[in-house]
Coordinates of C-alpha atoms in Angstrom, one line a residue:
M692 CA 19.8 42.4 -56.4
K693 CA 19.5 40.6 -53.2
N694 CA 22.1 37.9 -52.3
R695 CA 20.1 34.7 -51.9
K696 CA 21.5 31.9 -49.8
K697 CA 20.5 28.5 -50.8
H698 CA 18.7 26.4 -48.2
K699 CA 20.9 23.2 -47.5
A700 CA 19.1 20.1 -48.0
G701 CA 19.7 16.9 -46.1
E702 CA 20.9 16.4 -42.4
S703 CA 23.9 17.4 -40.5
L704 CA 25.9 14.9 -39.0
V705 CA 24.7 15.3 -35.4
E706 CA 21.4 14.5 -36.6
V707 CA 22.5 11.3 -38.3
M708 CA 24.5 10.3 -35.1
V709 CA 21.5 11.0 -33.0
A710 CA 19.2 8.8 -35.1
A711 CA 22.0 6.0 -35.3
V712 CA 22.0 6.1 -31.4
I713 CA 18.3 5.8 -31.0
F714 CA 18.4 3.1 -33.4
L715 CA 20.9 1.1 -31.7
M716 CA 19.1 1.6 -28.4
V717 CA 15.9 0.2 -29.8
T718 CA 17.7 -2.8 -31.3
A719 CA 19.3 -3.6 -28.0
V720 CA 16.0 -3.4 -26.2
L721 CA 14.4 -5.9 -29.0
Q722 CA 17.3 -8.2 -28.8
G723 CA 16.9 -8.2 -25.0
A724 CA 13.2 -9.2 -25.3
I725 CA 13.9 -11.7 -28.1
T726 CA 16.5 -13.5 -26.0
F727 CA 14.2 -13.3 -22.7
C728 CA 11.4 -15.0 -24.9
S729 CA 13.8 -17.6 -26.2
K730 CA 14.8 -18.6 -22.7
A731 CA 11.4 -18.6 -21.3
Q732 CA 10.3 -20.9 -24.1
Q733 CA 13.1 -23.4 -23.5
K734 CA 12.4 -23.3 -19.7
S735 CA 8.8 -24.2 -20.6
R736 CA 9.7 -26.9 -23.1
D737 CA 12.1 -28.5 -20.2
I738 CA 9.1 -28.2 -17.6
R739 CA 6.7 -29.8 -20.0
E740 CA 9.1 -32.6 -20.6
R741 CA 9.8 -33.2 -16.9
N742 CA 6.1 -33.3 -16.0
A743 CA 5.5 -35.7 -18.8
K744 CA 8.0 -38.0 -17.3
V745 CA 6.6 -37.8 -13.8
C746 CA 3.1 -38.3 -15.3
Q747 CA 4.3 -41.6 -17.3
D748 CA 6.4 -42.6 -14.1
L749 CA 3.0 -42.1 -12.2
L750 CA 1.0 -44.3 -14.4
T751 CA 3.7 -47.2 -14.4
S752 CA 4.6 -47.0 -10.7
P753 CA 3.2 -50.0 -8.3
E754 CA 0.6 -49.0 -5.8
I755 CA 1.6 -49.4 -2.3
F756 CA -1.1 -50.4 0.3
N757 CA -1.4 -47.9 3.1
G758 CA -4.3 -49.2 5.3
T759 CA -8.0 -48.5 5.0
A760 CA -10.3 -45.8 6.2
A761 CA -14.1 -45.2 6.7
F762 CA -15.9 -42.3 5.5
A763 CA -19.1 -41.6 7.2
F764 CA -21.9 -39.5 5.6
Q765 CA -24.5 -37.5 7.4
A766 CA -27.5 -35.5 6.5
A767 CA -26.9 -31.7 6.1
S768 CA -29.3 -28.8 5.3
P769 CA -29.3 -27.3 1.9
D770 CA -27.2 -24.2 3.1
G771 CA -24.6 -26.8 4.6
L772 CA -24.6 -25.1 7.8
Q773 CA -26.4 -27.6 9.9
T774 CA -25.9 -31.4 10.0
G775 CA -27.5 -34.2 11.4
T776 CA -25.9 -36.5 14.2
A777 CA -26.8 -39.8 12.6
T778 CA -24.8 -41.5 9.9
L779 CA -26.7 -42.1 6.8
F780 CA -24.3 -44.5 5.4
Q781 CA -20.5 -45.2 5.5
V782 CA -18.1 -46.4 3.1
E783 CA -14.7 -48.4 3.6
V784 CA -12.0 -47.5 1.1
Q785 CA -8.3 -48.8 0.6
L786 CA -5.6 -46.0 1.1
L787 CA -2.9 -46.3 -1.6
K788 CA 0.0 -44.3 -2.6
K789 CA 2.5 -44.0 -5.4
E790 CA 5.8 -42.7 -5.3
V791 CA 7.7 -41.2 -8.2
A792 CA 11.2 -40.1 -8.1
Y793 CA 12.2 -37.0 -10.5
T794 CA 15.1 -34.6 -10.9
T795 CA 14.7 -31.0 -10.3
E796 CA 15.9 -28.0 -12.5
D797 CA 19.1 -27.9 -10.9
G798 CA 19.6 -31.5 -11.2
G799 CA 18.8 -32.6 -7.7
A800 CA 16.9 -36.0 -7.2
R801 CA 13.5 -35.7 -5.3
K802 CA 10.7 -38.2 -4.6
A803 CA 6.8 -37.2 -4.9
T804 CA 4.1 -39.1 -3.1
F805 CA 0.8 -39.4 -4.4
Y806 CA -2.0 -40.6 -2.3
L807 CA -4.9 -42.6 -3.8
F808 CA -8.3 -43.5 -2.5
G809 CA -10.0 -46.9 -3.4
G810 CA -8.6 -48.4 -6.8
G811 CA -7.5 -51.9 -7.3
G812 CA -4.4 -52.5 -5.1
G813 CA -3.7 -53.8 -1.7
P814 CA -3.4 -57.1 0.1

């Protein structure tokens, strides 16, 4: 009779160690991705909160009169390349501005100026 060697079932220690290392590497990559997404979501939330505060301050800040300006309108060809020399009509508008103070991401204080045309402010 022939000696038959039984085939050993299962994995060797080296195969198990390689599988564990690959699993740990994939887990580390996934954790890095989750951390990055969490930080990006928090930063987005902070930006939205600061923008909402700037918008609210813009609505409530007083208008500052900044003079007047006249805008003249002239006739133009349909393609917009040629304009006439005669003024068809002219519109006088008040120039207004609003200033809003805000803080930057690193905590610094800044001021933004918004210029408005027309509106109800002025002397």
